[in-house]
Each structure stands twice: as structure tokens, then as C-alpha cells.
Amino acid sequence: QGGGSAVIDMENMDDTSGSSFEDMGEMHQRMKEEEEEEAEGEAGAGEEEDGEFLGMKGLRGQLGRQVADQMWQVGKRQASRAFSLYANIDILRPYFDVEPVQVRARLLESMIPVKMINFPQKIAGELYGPLMLVFTLVAILLHGMKTSDTIIREGTLMGTAIGTCFGYWLGVSSFMYFLAYLCNAQITMVQMLSLLGYGLFGHCITLFVTYNIHFHSLFYIFWLVVGGLSTLRMVAVLVSRTVGHTQRLILCGTLAALHMLFLLYLHFAYHKVVEGILDTLEGPNMPPFQRVARDIPLVSNAVLNTTAKAIALTL
């Protein structure tokens, strides 16, 4: 019996040992499956995070494109609005809406210096009269070349005359406006253009007379009287709109010097400078000017001979 019970115990031990090995195998299998499930779960979570990241990135790209399109449309509307604004002629209409009677009165006033400088003098805010005076000055310069001792065979002076006159008007007006701003003068850019443009009326009168009557003494008289009156008019207006003796001296002295020297330049040095510029551009081998002497004595002799023959026939 003792031997039989020992055998039974050994069998039971064998059974328990086998079942324990099976339990260990099942636990190992379950742990492997759990690890695989956890790995799959982590992989799925990573894919979901990647999808969410890609979705956010695509959303941001769409928002960026929408913002860029909206900014482009806004900029396009503003550009078209600005272009139509500056292309509209109604903007310039107030500066050229003036009667001929008013222009004539302002031309006469440009030669009469004002006496009251204690309060700001009125300046016409229109550009029709000054623009016409600048074109008149261009025509007078061309007329002066035709009435001189040279006849132009090649080249034209239209562009040079326009550049000189408009360059002086716009350039000096801009410079004086900047100087007036520094000197705290109460004047706008349009008023400065109008004031300097009407100041060219004296230049037009002086050059038109002296180009047809070639006397230097006559030019100096017109330079001092006519040009001086128009300059005094502008100086008096600027004095009435400037506060401070030093500011008045700087502003008015600069304007008077530039205005009077420009008249001297147009009378004495303009044609020589233009001739030198054309020689430089076209070269010395192709002179722009061909000097042709005018046959005024021959014409006068022919007239005298014809008159003498007519008198002889009548006698």
C-alpha cells in the first residue's frame, strides 16, 4: 500500500507539474498577445496623430491661400480705385476752372507789388495762367532763335526749350516750397506753382521785346523794371506769409536771386548752352547748326535798283 500511494503521489505530481507548465505557456502566450495588441494600439494612435497633423497642415494651407487671395483682391481694388481716381479729369478741373478775365487781372496784378504785408496776401490756387505763361515762354525762346543771326538747318530746339522752362517752373517751385516749409511760411505747393508761374509774365515781356530789338541797354532797363516788378510782387507775397526776419531774408533773397538770374541766363547764355549740348550729342562732324548769312544788304540793293529804274522810266 505504501508503494501504491507513492506511485499515486508521483502521478499527481506529474499531473500538477504538467498543468503548471501548461499554465506558464498560456500566460506567456497571453502576455505576447497583449504586447501585440498594445503595439497595434500604439501604431493606430500614431496613424491617427499623423492624420490629425496632416489635416491641420492642410487646413492651414487652405487658410493661407484664402488670406492671400483676399489680400490680392483688396490690393487689386485699391489699385484700380487709385488709377481711376488719378485718371479722372474732374480732379484737375478746379485748378483750370478760371475765366479769361480773371487770368488777365492776375497777369496785371503780377506786375504790381503789394504794399500791405502785415497780413497774408491771397494767392490764386489755379494753374491755367501759369501753364500758359510757361508755354508762351517756350514759344518766345524758339522765336529768339529764329530772329538771331543763325538759321537752324538740322535739329530742333522744342524739347530743349520745354525742358528748360518746365524744369525751372517745377524745380524752383519745389525747392522754394521745401524752403518755405523749413522757414514756416504759410503756402501750399499749388500756391507756389501759381505764384512763380505768374511771375514769369515779366520774363515773357522782357525777352519778347529784347529778342526783336537787339540793344543790351534796353535789356538791362527791362530786366530791372519789368523783371524787378514781377520779382517784388512774389517777394512781397512771401513776406506777408512768413514770420521772422531771418526766415523772410532767406526765403525772399533766394527767390529773387533765382528769378532774376534765370532771366539773365535766358537772354545771354541759353542759345550758347543749347548749341554746345547739340554739338556734344550729335558730334563735331555733324554740326546741328549751319550758319547762313542773311542777305539783307543784297535785298536792299535790289530794292534800290528797282526803285531807280522805275523813276527813270517815269521821267
PDB file of C-alpha atoms in Angstrom:
ATOM      1  CA  GLN A   1       0.000   0.000   0.000  1.00  0.00           C
ATOM      2  CA  GLY A   2       2.765   2.311   0.824  1.00  0.00           C
ATOM      3  CA  GLY A   3       4.292   1.692  -2.564  1.00  0.00           C
ATOM      4  CA  GLY A   4       0.940   2.247  -4.311  1.00  0.00           C
ATOM      5  CA  SER A   5       0.347   5.547  -2.550  1.00  0.00           C
ATOM      6  CA  ALA A   6       3.820   6.709  -3.556  1.00  0.00           C
ATOM      7  CA  VAL A   7       3.067   5.882  -7.160  1.00  0.00           C
ATOM      8  CA  ILE A   8      -0.223   7.800  -6.982  1.00  0.00           C
ATOM      9  CA  ASP A   9       1.556  10.773  -5.447  1.00  0.00           C
ATOM     10  CA  MET A  10       4.134  10.724  -8.214  1.00  0.00           C
ATOM     11  CA  GLU A  11       1.379  10.663 -10.817  1.00  0.00           C
ATOM     12  CA  ASN A  12      -0.335  13.565  -9.100  1.00  0.00           C
ATOM     13  CA  MET A  13       2.937  15.459  -9.001  1.00  0.00           C
ATOM     14  CA  ASP A  14       3.430  14.691 -12.654  1.00  0.00           C
ATOM     15  CA  ASP A  15      -0.061  15.955 -13.399  1.00  0.00           C
ATOM     16  CA  THR A  16       0.407  19.114 -11.362  1.00  0.00           C
ATOM     17  CA  SER A  17       3.788  19.744 -12.910  1.00  0.00           C
ATOM     18  CA  GLY A  18       2.345  19.316 -16.394  1.00  0.00           C
ATOM     19  CA  SER A  19      -0.551  21.573 -15.670  1.00  0.00           C
ATOM     20  CA  SER A  20       1.807  24.182 -14.234  1.00  0.00           C
ATOM     21  CA  PHE A  21       3.910  24.077 -17.431  1.00  0.00           C
ATOM     22  CA  GLU A  22       0.747  24.493 -19.482  1.00  0.00           C
ATOM     23  CA  ASP A  23      -0.330  27.403 -17.332  1.00  0.00           C
ATOM     24  CA  MET A  24       3.063  29.084 -17.830  1.00  0.00           C
ATOM     25  CA  GLY A  25       2.786  28.600 -21.586  1.00  0.00           C
ATOM     26  CA  GLU A  26      -0.709  30.057 -21.654  1.00  0.00           C
ATOM     27  CA  MET A  27       0.430  33.036 -19.568  1.00  0.00           C
ATOM     28  CA  HIS A  28       3.352  33.596 -21.898  1.00  0.00           C
ATOM     29  CA  GLN A  29       1.047  33.418 -24.908  1.00  0.00           C
ATOM     30  CA  ARG A  30      -1.379  35.852 -23.323  1.00  0.00           C
ATOM     31  CA  MET A  31       1.437  38.260 -22.490  1.00  0.00           C
ATOM     32  CA  LYS A  32       2.654  38.096 -26.113  1.00  0.00           C
ATOM     33  CA  GLU A  33      -0.840  38.743 -27.399  1.00  0.00           C
ATOM     34  CA  GLU A  34      -1.245  41.661 -25.014  1.00  0.00           C
ATOM     35  CA  GLU A  35       2.070  43.110 -26.209  1.00  0.00           C
ATOM     36  CA  GLU A  36       0.982  42.731 -29.830  1.00  0.00           C
ATOM     37  CA  GLU A  37      -2.332  44.396 -29.054  1.00  0.00           C
ATOM     38  CA  GLU A  38      -0.552  47.245 -27.296  1.00  0.00           C
ATOM     39  CA  ALA A  39       1.817  47.637 -30.278  1.00  0.00           C
ATOM     40  CA  GLU A  40      -1.120  47.685 -32.679  1.00  0.00           C
ATOM     41  CA  GLY A  41      -2.867  50.239 -30.483  1.00  0.00           C
ATOM     42  CA  GLU A  42       0.203  52.424 -30.408  1.00  0.00           C
ATOM     43  CA  ALA A  43       0.556  52.121 -34.200  1.00  0.00           C
ATOM     44  CA  GLY A  44      -3.110  53.064 -34.666  1.00  0.00           C
ATOM     45  CA  ALA A  45      -2.722  56.027 -32.326  1.00  0.00           C
ATOM     46  CA  GLY A  46       0.355  57.158 -34.271  1.00  0.00           C
ATOM     47  CA  GLU A  47      -1.542  56.903 -37.559  1.00  0.00           C
ATOM     48  CA  GLU A  48      -4.403  58.877 -36.050  1.00  0.00           C
ATOM     49  CA  GLU A  49      -1.962  61.552 -34.831  1.00  0.00           C
ATOM     50  CA  ASP A  50      -0.334  61.681 -38.278  1.00  0.00           C
ATOM     51  CA  GLY A  51      -3.737  62.067 -39.871  1.00  0.00           C
ATOM     52  CA  GLU A  52      -4.649  64.818 -37.470  1.00  0.00           C
ATOM     53  CA  PHE A  53      -1.336  66.586 -38.179  1.00  0.00           C
ATOM     54  CA  LEU A  54      -1.830  66.292 -41.925  1.00  0.00           C
ATOM     55  CA  GLY A  55      -5.361  67.549 -41.548  1.00  0.00           C
ATOM     56  CA  MET A  56      -4.196  70.593 -39.574  1.00  0.00           C
ATOM     57  CA  LYS A  57      -1.479  71.238 -42.125  1.00  0.00           C
ATOM     58  CA  GLY A  58      -3.963  71.084 -44.994  1.00  0.00           C
ATOM     59  CA  LEU A  59      -6.328  73.356 -43.102  1.00  0.00           C
ATOM     60  CA  ARG A  60      -3.553  75.845 -42.522  1.00  0.00           C
ATOM     61  CA  GLY A  61      -2.656  75.733 -46.231  1.00  0.00           C
ATOM     62  CA  GLN A  62      -6.255  76.426 -47.204  1.00  0.00           C
ATOM     63  CA  LEU A  63      -6.444  79.321 -44.736  1.00  0.00           C
ATOM     64  CA  GLY A  64      -3.185  80.734 -46.094  1.00  0.00           C
ATOM     65  CA  ARG A  65      -4.463  80.560 -49.662  1.00  0.00           C
ATOM     66  CA  GLN A  66      -7.731  82.205 -48.692  1.00  0.00           C
ATOM     67  CA  VAL A  67      -5.923  85.011 -46.863  1.00  0.00           C
ATOM     68  CA  ALA A  68      -3.566  85.516 -49.814  1.00  0.00           C
ATOM     69  CA  ASP A  69      -6.477  85.621 -52.258  1.00  0.00           C
ATOM     70  CA  GLN A  70      -8.343  88.076 -50.065  1.00  0.00           C
ATOM     71  CA  MET A  71      -5.285  90.334 -49.766  1.00  0.00           C
ATOM     72  CA  TRP A  72      -4.790  90.176 -53.533  1.00  0.00           C
ATOM     73  CA  GLN A  73      -8.384  91.177 -54.172  1.00  0.00           C
ATOM     74  CA  VAL A  74      -8.170  94.059 -51.686  1.00  0.00           C
ATOM     75  CA  GLY A  75      -4.929  95.311 -53.239  1.00  0.00           C
ATOM     76  CA  LYS A  76      -6.377  94.998 -56.716  1.00  0.00           C
ATOM     77  CA  ARG A  77      -9.444  97.016 -55.758  1.00  0.00           C
ATOM     78  CA  GLN A  78      -7.326  99.720 -54.140  1.00  0.00           C
ATOM     79  CA  ALA A  79      -5.003  99.918 -57.151  1.00  0.00           C
ATOM     80  CA  SER A  80      -7.907 100.151 -59.597  1.00  0.00           C
ATOM     81  CA  ARG A  81      -9.559 102.775 -57.398  1.00  0.00           C
ATOM     82  CA  ALA A  82      -6.362 104.832 -57.250  1.00  0.00           C
ATOM     83  CA  PHE A  83      -5.840 104.519 -61.015  1.00  0.00           C
ATOM     84  CA  SER A  84      -9.380 105.608 -61.771  1.00  0.00           C
ATOM     85  CA  LEU A  85      -9.004 108.430 -59.245  1.00  0.00           C
ATOM     86  CA  TYR A  86      -5.901 109.857 -60.866  1.00  0.00           C
ATOM     87  CA  ALA A  87      -7.181 109.191 -64.357  1.00  0.00           C
ATOM     88  CA  ASN A  88     -10.332 111.151 -63.728  1.00  0.00           C
ATOM     89  CA  ILE A  89     -10.139 114.627 -65.224  1.00  0.00           C
ATOM     90  CA  ASP A  90     -12.503 116.027 -62.625  1.00  0.00           C
ATOM     91  CA  ILE A  91      -9.658 116.153 -60.120  1.00  0.00           C
ATOM     92  CA  LEU A  92      -7.772 118.714 -62.211  1.00  0.00           C
ATOM     93  CA  ARG A  93     -10.834 120.727 -63.126  1.00  0.00           C
ATOM     94  CA  PRO A  94     -10.740 123.080 -60.081  1.00  0.00           C
ATOM     95  CA  TYR A  95      -7.165 124.081 -60.929  1.00  0.00           C
ATOM     96  CA  PHE A  96      -8.079 125.054 -64.505  1.00  0.00           C
ATOM     97  CA  ASP A  97     -11.614 126.352 -63.997  1.00  0.00           C
ATOM     98  CA  VAL A  98     -10.913 130.057 -64.483  1.00  0.00           C
ATOM     99  CA  GLU A  99     -12.321 132.815 -66.664  1.00  0.00           C
ATOM    100  CA  PRO A 100     -10.118 134.747 -69.140  1.00  0.00           C
ATOM    101  CA  VAL A 101     -10.993 137.968 -67.342  1.00  0.00           C
ATOM    102  CA  GLN A 102      -9.584 136.579 -64.118  1.00  0.00           C
ATOM    103  CA  VAL A 103      -6.392 135.481 -65.879  1.00  0.00           C
ATOM    104  CA  ARG A 104      -5.947 138.959 -67.364  1.00  0.00           C
ATOM    105  CA  ALA A 105      -6.470 140.583 -63.973  1.00  0.00           C
ATOM    106  CA  ARG A 106      -3.933 138.245 -62.352  1.00  0.00           C
ATOM    107  CA  LEU A 107      -1.397 138.975 -65.085  1.00  0.00           C
ATOM    108  CA  LEU A 108      -1.678 142.678 -64.351  1.00  0.00           C
ATOM    109  CA  GLU A 109      -1.510 142.055 -60.609  1.00  0.00           C
ATOM    110  CA  SER A 110       1.695 140.057 -61.058  1.00  0.00           C
ATOM    111  CA  MET A 111       3.424 143.311 -62.086  1.00  0.00           C
ATOM    112  CA  ILE A 112       2.149 145.377 -59.136  1.00  0.00           C
ATOM    113  CA  PRO A 113       3.893 144.782 -55.798  1.00  0.00           C
ATOM    114  CA  VAL A 114       1.600 144.746 -52.790  1.00  0.00           C
ATOM    115  CA  LYS A 115       2.082 147.264 -50.003  1.00  0.00           C
ATOM    116  CA  MET A 116       0.260 145.536 -47.148  1.00  0.00           C
ATOM    117  CA  ILE A 117       2.473 142.799 -45.739  1.00  0.00           C
ATOM    118  CA  ASN A 118       1.036 142.735 -42.219  1.00  0.00           C
ATOM    119  CA  PHE A 119      -1.470 140.004 -43.115  1.00  0.00           C
ATOM    120  CA  PRO A 120      -1.171 137.092 -45.578  1.00  0.00           C
ATOM    121  CA  GLN A 121      -1.880 138.083 -49.154  1.00  0.00           C
ATOM    122  CA  LYS A 122      -4.208 135.987 -51.267  1.00  0.00           C
ATOM    123  CA  ILE A 123      -2.651 133.682 -53.876  1.00  0.00           C
ATOM    124  CA  ALA A 124      -4.685 132.254 -56.735  1.00  0.00           C
ATOM    125  CA  GLY A 125      -4.865 128.469 -56.474  1.00  0.00           C
ATOM    126  CA  GLU A 126      -5.155 127.819 -60.206  1.00  0.00           C
ATOM    127  CA  LEU A 127      -2.638 126.572 -62.763  1.00  0.00           C
ATOM    128  CA  TYR A 128      -4.147 127.598 -66.098  1.00  0.00           C
ATOM    129  CA  GLY A 129      -2.463 131.001 -66.247  1.00  0.00           C
ATOM    130  CA  PRO A 130       0.987 129.748 -65.132  1.00  0.00           C
ATOM    131  CA  LEU A 131       0.851 126.841 -67.586  1.00  0.00           C
ATOM    132  CA  MET A 132       0.004 129.152 -70.473  1.00  0.00           C
ATOM    133  CA  LEU A 133       2.823 131.502 -69.463  1.00  0.00           C
ATOM    134  CA  VAL A 134       5.317 128.631 -69.470  1.00  0.00           C
ATOM    135  CA  PHE A 135       4.232 127.623 -72.990  1.00  0.00           C
ATOM    136  CA  THR A 136       4.442 131.271 -74.041  1.00  0.00           C
ATOM    137  CA  LEU A 137       7.996 131.437 -72.726  1.00  0.00           C
ATOM    138  CA  VAL A 138       8.837 128.312 -74.749  1.00  0.00           C
ATOM    139  CA  ALA A 139       7.481 129.959 -77.902  1.00  0.00           C
ATOM    140  CA  ILE A 140       9.454 133.145 -77.189  1.00  0.00           C
ATOM    141  CA  LEU A 141      12.683 131.175 -76.817  1.00  0.00           C
ATOM    142  CA  LEU A 142      12.106 129.489 -80.180  1.00  0.00           C
ATOM    143  CA  HIS A 143      11.258 132.865 -81.698  1.00  0.00           C
ATOM    144  CA  GLY A 144      14.502 134.247 -80.326  1.00  0.00           C
ATOM    145  CA  MET A 145      16.490 131.548 -82.113  1.00  0.00           C
ATOM    146  CA  LYS A 146      14.755 132.308 -85.393  1.00  0.00           C
ATOM    147  CA  THR A 147      15.367 136.053 -85.129  1.00  0.00           C
ATOM    148  CA  SER A 148      19.060 135.617 -84.246  1.00  0.00           C
ATOM    149  CA  ASP A 149      21.966 135.546 -86.674  1.00  0.00           C
ATOM    150  CA  THR A 150      21.754 131.777 -87.169  1.00  0.00           C
ATOM    151  CA  ILE A 151      19.363 129.687 -89.212  1.00  0.00           C
ATOM    152  CA  ILE A 152      18.792 126.181 -87.923  1.00  0.00           C
ATOM    153  CA  ARG A 153      19.014 123.603 -90.674  1.00  0.00           C
ATOM    154  CA  GLU A 154      19.144 120.436 -88.588  1.00  0.00           C
ATOM    155  CA  GLY A 155      17.765 119.558 -85.193  1.00  0.00           C
ATOM    156  CA  THR A 156      15.019 121.153 -83.190  1.00  0.00           C
ATOM    157  CA  LEU A 157      15.032 123.219 -80.008  1.00  0.00           C
ATOM    158  CA  MET A 158      11.468 122.424 -78.965  1.00  0.00           C
ATOM    159  CA  GLY A 159      12.418 119.740 -76.473  1.00  0.00           C
ATOM    160  CA  THR A 160      15.256 121.795 -75.002  1.00  0.00           C
ATOM    161  CA  ALA A 161      13.056 124.866 -74.583  1.00  0.00           C
ATOM    162  CA  ILE A 162      10.261 122.860 -72.969  1.00  0.00           C
ATOM    163  CA  GLY A 163      12.693 121.129 -70.642  1.00  0.00           C
ATOM    164  CA  THR A 164      14.296 124.437 -69.623  1.00  0.00           C
ATOM    165  CA  CYS A 165      11.046 126.295 -68.937  1.00  0.00           C
ATOM    166  CA  PHE A 166       9.168 123.470 -67.233  1.00  0.00           C
ATOM    167  CA  GLY A 167      12.295 122.438 -65.352  1.00  0.00           C
ATOM    168  CA  TYR A 168      12.667 125.927 -63.921  1.00  0.00           C
ATOM    169  CA  TRP A 169       8.973 126.233 -63.066  1.00  0.00           C
ATOM    170  CA  LEU A 170       8.602 122.856 -61.405  1.00  0.00           C
ATOM    171  CA  GLY A 171      12.093 122.601 -59.963  1.00  0.00           C
ATOM    172  CA  VAL A 172      12.305 126.058 -58.415  1.00  0.00           C
ATOM    173  CA  SER A 173       8.715 125.798 -57.159  1.00  0.00           C
ATOM    174  CA  SER A 174       9.512 122.528 -55.401  1.00  0.00           C
ATOM    175  CA  PHE A 175      12.730 123.914 -53.941  1.00  0.00           C
ATOM    176  CA  MET A 176      11.021 127.091 -52.722  1.00  0.00           C
ATOM    177  CA  TYR A 177       8.162 125.091 -51.229  1.00  0.00           C
ATOM    178  CA  PHE A 178      10.675 122.982 -49.303  1.00  0.00           C
ATOM    179  CA  LEU A 179      12.487 126.116 -48.163  1.00  0.00           C
ATOM    180  CA  ALA A 180       9.170 127.721 -47.200  1.00  0.00           C
ATOM    181  CA  TYR A 181       8.353 124.644 -45.152  1.00  0.00           C
ATOM    182  CA  LEU A 182      11.651 124.990 -43.315  1.00  0.00           C
ATOM    183  CA  CYS A 183      11.026 128.712 -42.771  1.00  0.00           C
ATOM    184  CA  ASN A 184       7.477 128.040 -41.547  1.00  0.00           C
ATOM    185  CA  ALA A 185       5.818 130.018 -44.363  1.00  0.00           C
ATOM    186  CA  GLN A 186       2.062 129.600 -44.887  1.00  0.00           C
ATOM    187  CA  ILE A 187       1.945 128.484 -48.514  1.00  0.00           C
ATOM    188  CA  THR A 188       0.996 125.302 -50.368  1.00  0.00           C
ATOM    189  CA  MET A 189       2.617 123.669 -53.372  1.00  0.00           C
ATOM    190  CA  VAL A 190      -0.180 124.731 -55.737  1.00  0.00           C
ATOM    191  CA  GLN A 191       0.056 128.312 -54.492  1.00  0.00           C
ATOM    192  CA  MET A 192       3.820 128.289 -55.017  1.00  0.00           C
ATOM    193  CA  LEU A 193       3.381 126.979 -58.567  1.00  0.00           C
ATOM    194  CA  SER A 194       0.806 129.675 -59.265  1.00  0.00           C
ATOM    195  CA  LEU A 195       2.932 132.449 -57.742  1.00  0.00           C
ATOM    196  CA  LEU A 196       6.102 131.527 -59.638  1.00  0.00           C
ATOM    197  CA  GLY A 197       4.160 130.851 -62.848  1.00  0.00           C
ATOM    198  CA  TYR A 198       2.574 134.293 -62.882  1.00  0.00           C
ATOM    199  CA  GLY A 199       5.993 135.708 -62.037  1.00  0.00           C
ATOM    200  CA  LEU A 200       7.177 134.530 -65.478  1.00  0.00           C
ATOM    201  CA  PHE A 201       4.975 137.192 -67.105  1.00  0.00           C
ATOM    202  CA  GLY A 202       7.748 139.757 -66.673  1.00  0.00           C
ATOM    203  CA  HIS A 203      10.232 137.369 -68.266  1.00  0.00           C
ATOM    204  CA  CYS A 204       7.970 136.894 -71.280  1.00  0.00           C
ATOM    205  CA  ILE A 205       7.632 140.653 -71.821  1.00  0.00           C
ATOM    206  CA  THR A 206      11.354 141.307 -71.411  1.00  0.00           C
ATOM    207  CA  LEU A 207      12.508 138.524 -73.720  1.00  0.00           C
ATOM    208  CA  PHE A 208       9.906 139.242 -76.407  1.00  0.00           C
ATOM    209  CA  VAL A 209      10.947 142.881 -76.630  1.00  0.00           C
ATOM    210  CA  THR A 210      14.706 142.344 -76.417  1.00  0.00           C
ATOM    211  CA  TYR A 211      14.721 139.472 -78.925  1.00  0.00           C
ATOM    212  CA  ASN A 212      13.238 141.800 -81.536  1.00  0.00           C
ATOM    213  CA  ILE A 213      15.173 144.941 -80.541  1.00  0.00           C
ATOM    214  CA  HIS A 214      18.806 143.982 -80.016  1.00  0.00           C
ATOM    215  CA  PHE A 215      20.123 146.543 -77.547  1.00  0.00           C
ATOM    216  CA  HIS A 216      21.797 145.451 -74.355  1.00  0.00           C
ATOM    217  CA  SER A 217      20.966 148.719 -72.631  1.00  0.00           C
ATOM    218  CA  LEU A 218      17.269 148.175 -73.409  1.00  0.00           C
ATOM    219  CA  PHE A 219      17.503 144.675 -71.987  1.00  0.00           C
ATOM    220  CA  TYR A 220      19.019 145.907 -68.747  1.00  0.00           C
ATOM    221  CA  ILE A 221      16.267 148.503 -68.410  1.00  0.00           C
ATOM    222  CA  PHE A 222      13.557 145.883 -68.907  1.00  0.00           C
ATOM    223  CA  TRP A 223      15.436 143.462 -66.649  1.00  0.00           C
ATOM    224  CA  LEU A 224      15.472 145.958 -63.807  1.00  0.00           C
ATOM    225  CA  VAL A 225      11.988 147.423 -64.301  1.00  0.00           C
ATOM    226  CA  VAL A 226       9.753 144.650 -65.638  1.00  0.00           C
ATOM    227  CA  GLY A 227      11.600 141.702 -64.155  1.00  0.00           C
ATOM    228  CA  GLY A 228      12.137 143.584 -60.917  1.00  0.00           C
ATOM    229  CA  LEU A 229       8.434 144.414 -60.552  1.00  0.00           C
ATOM    230  CA  SER A 230       7.364 140.786 -61.002  1.00  0.00           C
ATOM    231  CA  THR A 231      10.050 139.673 -58.540  1.00  0.00           C
ATOM    232  CA  LEU A 232       8.996 142.289 -55.985  1.00  0.00           C
ATOM    233  CA  ARG A 233       5.421 141.050 -56.267  1.00  0.00           C
ATOM    234  CA  MET A 234       6.437 137.489 -55.365  1.00  0.00           C
ATOM    235  CA  VAL A 235       8.768 138.666 -52.612  1.00  0.00           C
ATOM    236  CA  ALA A 236       6.040 140.817 -51.031  1.00  0.00           C
ATOM    237  CA  VAL A 237       3.583 137.919 -51.039  1.00  0.00           C
ATOM    238  CA  LEU A 238       6.123 135.604 -49.401  1.00  0.00           C
ATOM    239  CA  VAL A 239       6.992 138.253 -46.814  1.00  0.00           C
ATOM    240  CA  SER A 240       3.323 138.565 -45.883  1.00  0.00           C
ATOM    241  CA  ARG A 241       3.140 134.786 -45.325  1.00  0.00           C
ATOM    242  CA  THR A 242       6.403 134.352 -43.387  1.00  0.00           C
ATOM    243  CA  VAL A 243       7.095 135.138 -39.745  1.00  0.00           C
ATOM    244  CA  GLY A 244      10.590 136.133 -38.645  1.00  0.00           C
ATOM    245  CA  HIS A 245      13.161 138.474 -40.197  1.00  0.00           C
ATOM    246  CA  THR A 246      15.772 135.778 -40.794  1.00  0.00           C
ATOM    247  CA  GLN A 247      13.259 133.459 -42.433  1.00  0.00           C
ATOM    248  CA  ARG A 248      11.998 136.272 -44.644  1.00  0.00           C
ATOM    249  CA  LEU A 249      15.518 137.202 -45.690  1.00  0.00           C
ATOM    250  CA  ILE A 250      16.483 133.634 -46.586  1.00  0.00           C
ATOM    251  CA  LEU A 251      13.282 132.807 -48.440  1.00  0.00           C
ATOM    252  CA  CYS A 252      12.826 136.068 -50.340  1.00  0.00           C
ATOM    253  CA  GLY A 253      16.524 136.500 -51.126  1.00  0.00           C
ATOM    254  CA  THR A 254      16.733 133.015 -52.625  1.00  0.00           C
ATOM    255  CA  LEU A 255      13.625 133.512 -54.753  1.00  0.00           C
ATOM    256  CA  ALA A 256      14.719 136.944 -56.011  1.00  0.00           C
ATOM    257  CA  ALA A 257      18.217 135.712 -56.916  1.00  0.00           C
ATOM    258  CA  LEU A 258      16.931 132.640 -58.788  1.00  0.00           C
ATOM    259  CA  HIS A 259      14.245 134.587 -60.652  1.00  0.00           C
ATOM    260  CA  MET A 260      16.477 137.437 -61.816  1.00  0.00           C
ATOM    261  CA  LEU A 261      19.411 135.183 -62.716  1.00  0.00           C
ATOM    262  CA  PHE A 262      17.143 132.940 -64.777  1.00  0.00           C
ATOM    263  CA  LEU A 263      16.188 135.939 -66.925  1.00  0.00           C
ATOM    264  CA  LEU A 264      19.861 136.777 -67.464  1.00  0.00           C
ATOM    265  CA  TYR A 265      20.536 133.163 -68.419  1.00  0.00           C
ATOM    266  CA  LEU A 266      17.744 133.068 -70.978  1.00  0.00           C
ATOM    267  CA  HIS A 267      18.949 136.258 -72.656  1.00  0.00           C
ATOM    268  CA  PHE A 268      22.696 135.730 -72.745  1.00  0.00           C
ATOM    269  CA  ALA A 269      23.640 132.083 -72.224  1.00  0.00           C
ATOM    270  CA  TYR A 270      20.664 129.965 -73.285  1.00  0.00           C
ATOM    271  CA  HIS A 271      21.477 129.746 -77.019  1.00  0.00           C
ATOM    272  CA  LYS A 272      25.166 129.064 -76.421  1.00  0.00           C
ATOM    273  CA  VAL A 273      24.383 126.315 -73.926  1.00  0.00           C
ATOM    274  CA  VAL A 274      21.891 124.701 -76.308  1.00  0.00           C
ATOM    275  CA  GLU A 275      24.368 124.873 -79.176  1.00  0.00           C
ATOM    276  CA  GLY A 276      27.018 123.205 -77.017  1.00  0.00           C
ATOM    277  CA  ILE A 277      24.591 120.471 -75.934  1.00  0.00           C
ATOM    278  CA  LEU A 278      23.614 119.697 -79.525  1.00  0.00           C
ATOM    279  CA  ASP A 279      27.276 119.639 -80.591  1.00  0.00           C
ATOM    280  CA  THR A 280      28.001 117.180 -77.795  1.00  0.00           C
ATOM    281  CA  LEU A 281      25.064 114.908 -78.638  1.00  0.00           C
ATOM    282  CA  GLU A 282      25.460 114.877 -82.425  1.00  0.00           C
ATOM    283  CA  GLY A 283      29.241 115.063 -82.603  1.00  0.00           C
ATOM    284  CA  PRO A 284      31.606 117.590 -84.148  1.00  0.00           C
ATOM    285  CA  ASN A 285      31.376 116.010 -87.605  1.00  0.00           C
ATOM    286  CA  MET A 286      27.639 116.679 -87.879  1.00  0.00           C
ATOM    287  CA  PRO A 287      27.049 120.220 -86.683  1.00  0.00           C
ATOM    288  CA  PRO A 288      23.412 120.864 -85.786  1.00  0.00           C
ATOM    289  CA  PHE A 289      23.724 124.489 -86.826  1.00  0.00           C
ATOM    290  CA  GLN A 290      24.579 125.681 -90.316  1.00  0.00           C
ATOM    291  CA  ARG A 291      25.300 129.339 -90.144  1.00  0.00           C
ATOM    292  CA  VAL A 292      23.874 131.106 -93.161  1.00  0.00           C
ATOM    293  CA  ALA A 293      24.390 134.826 -93.525  1.00  0.00           C
ATOM    294  CA  ARG A 294      21.232 136.722 -94.253  1.00  0.00           C
ATOM    295  CA  ASP A 295      21.267 138.696 -97.487  1.00  0.00           C
ATOM    296  CA  ILE A 296      19.803 141.856 -96.047  1.00  0.00           C
ATOM    297  CA  PRO A 297      22.243 144.183 -97.947  1.00  0.00           C
ATOM    298  CA  LEU A 298      21.558 142.370-101.238  1.00  0.00           C
ATOM    299  CA  VAL A 299      17.844 142.764-100.784  1.00  0.00           C
ATOM    300  CA  SER A 300      18.211 146.437-100.025  1.00  0.00           C
ATOM    301  CA  ASN A 301      20.410 146.944-103.150  1.00  0.00           C
ATOM    302  CA  ALA A 302      17.874 145.154-105.313  1.00  0.00           C
ATOM    303  CA  VAL A 303      15.112 147.338-103.948  1.00  0.00           C
ATOM    304  CA  LEU A 304      17.134 150.486-104.625  1.00  0.00           C
ATOM    305  CA  ASN A 305      17.942 149.392-108.197  1.00  0.00           C
ATOM    306  CA  THR A 306      14.301 148.629-108.916  1.00  0.00           C
ATOM    307  CA  THR A 307      13.228 151.974-107.489  1.00  0.00           C
ATOM    308  CA  ALA A 308      15.829 153.838-109.598  1.00  0.00           C
ATOM    309  CA  LYS A 309      14.705 152.066-112.771  1.00  0.00           C
ATOM    310  CA  ALA A 310      11.077 152.867-112.037  1.00  0.00           C
ATOM    311  CA  ILE A 311      11.922 156.543-111.502  1.00  0.00           C
ATOM    312  CA  ALA A 312      13.937 156.642-114.721  1.00  0.00           C
ATOM    313  CA  LEU A 313      11.066 155.148-116.730  1.00  0.00           C
ATOM    314  CA  THR A 314       8.613 157.619-115.298  1.00  0.00           C
ATOM    315  CA  LEU A 315      10.872 160.509-116.188  1.00  0.00           C
TER     316      LEU A 315
END
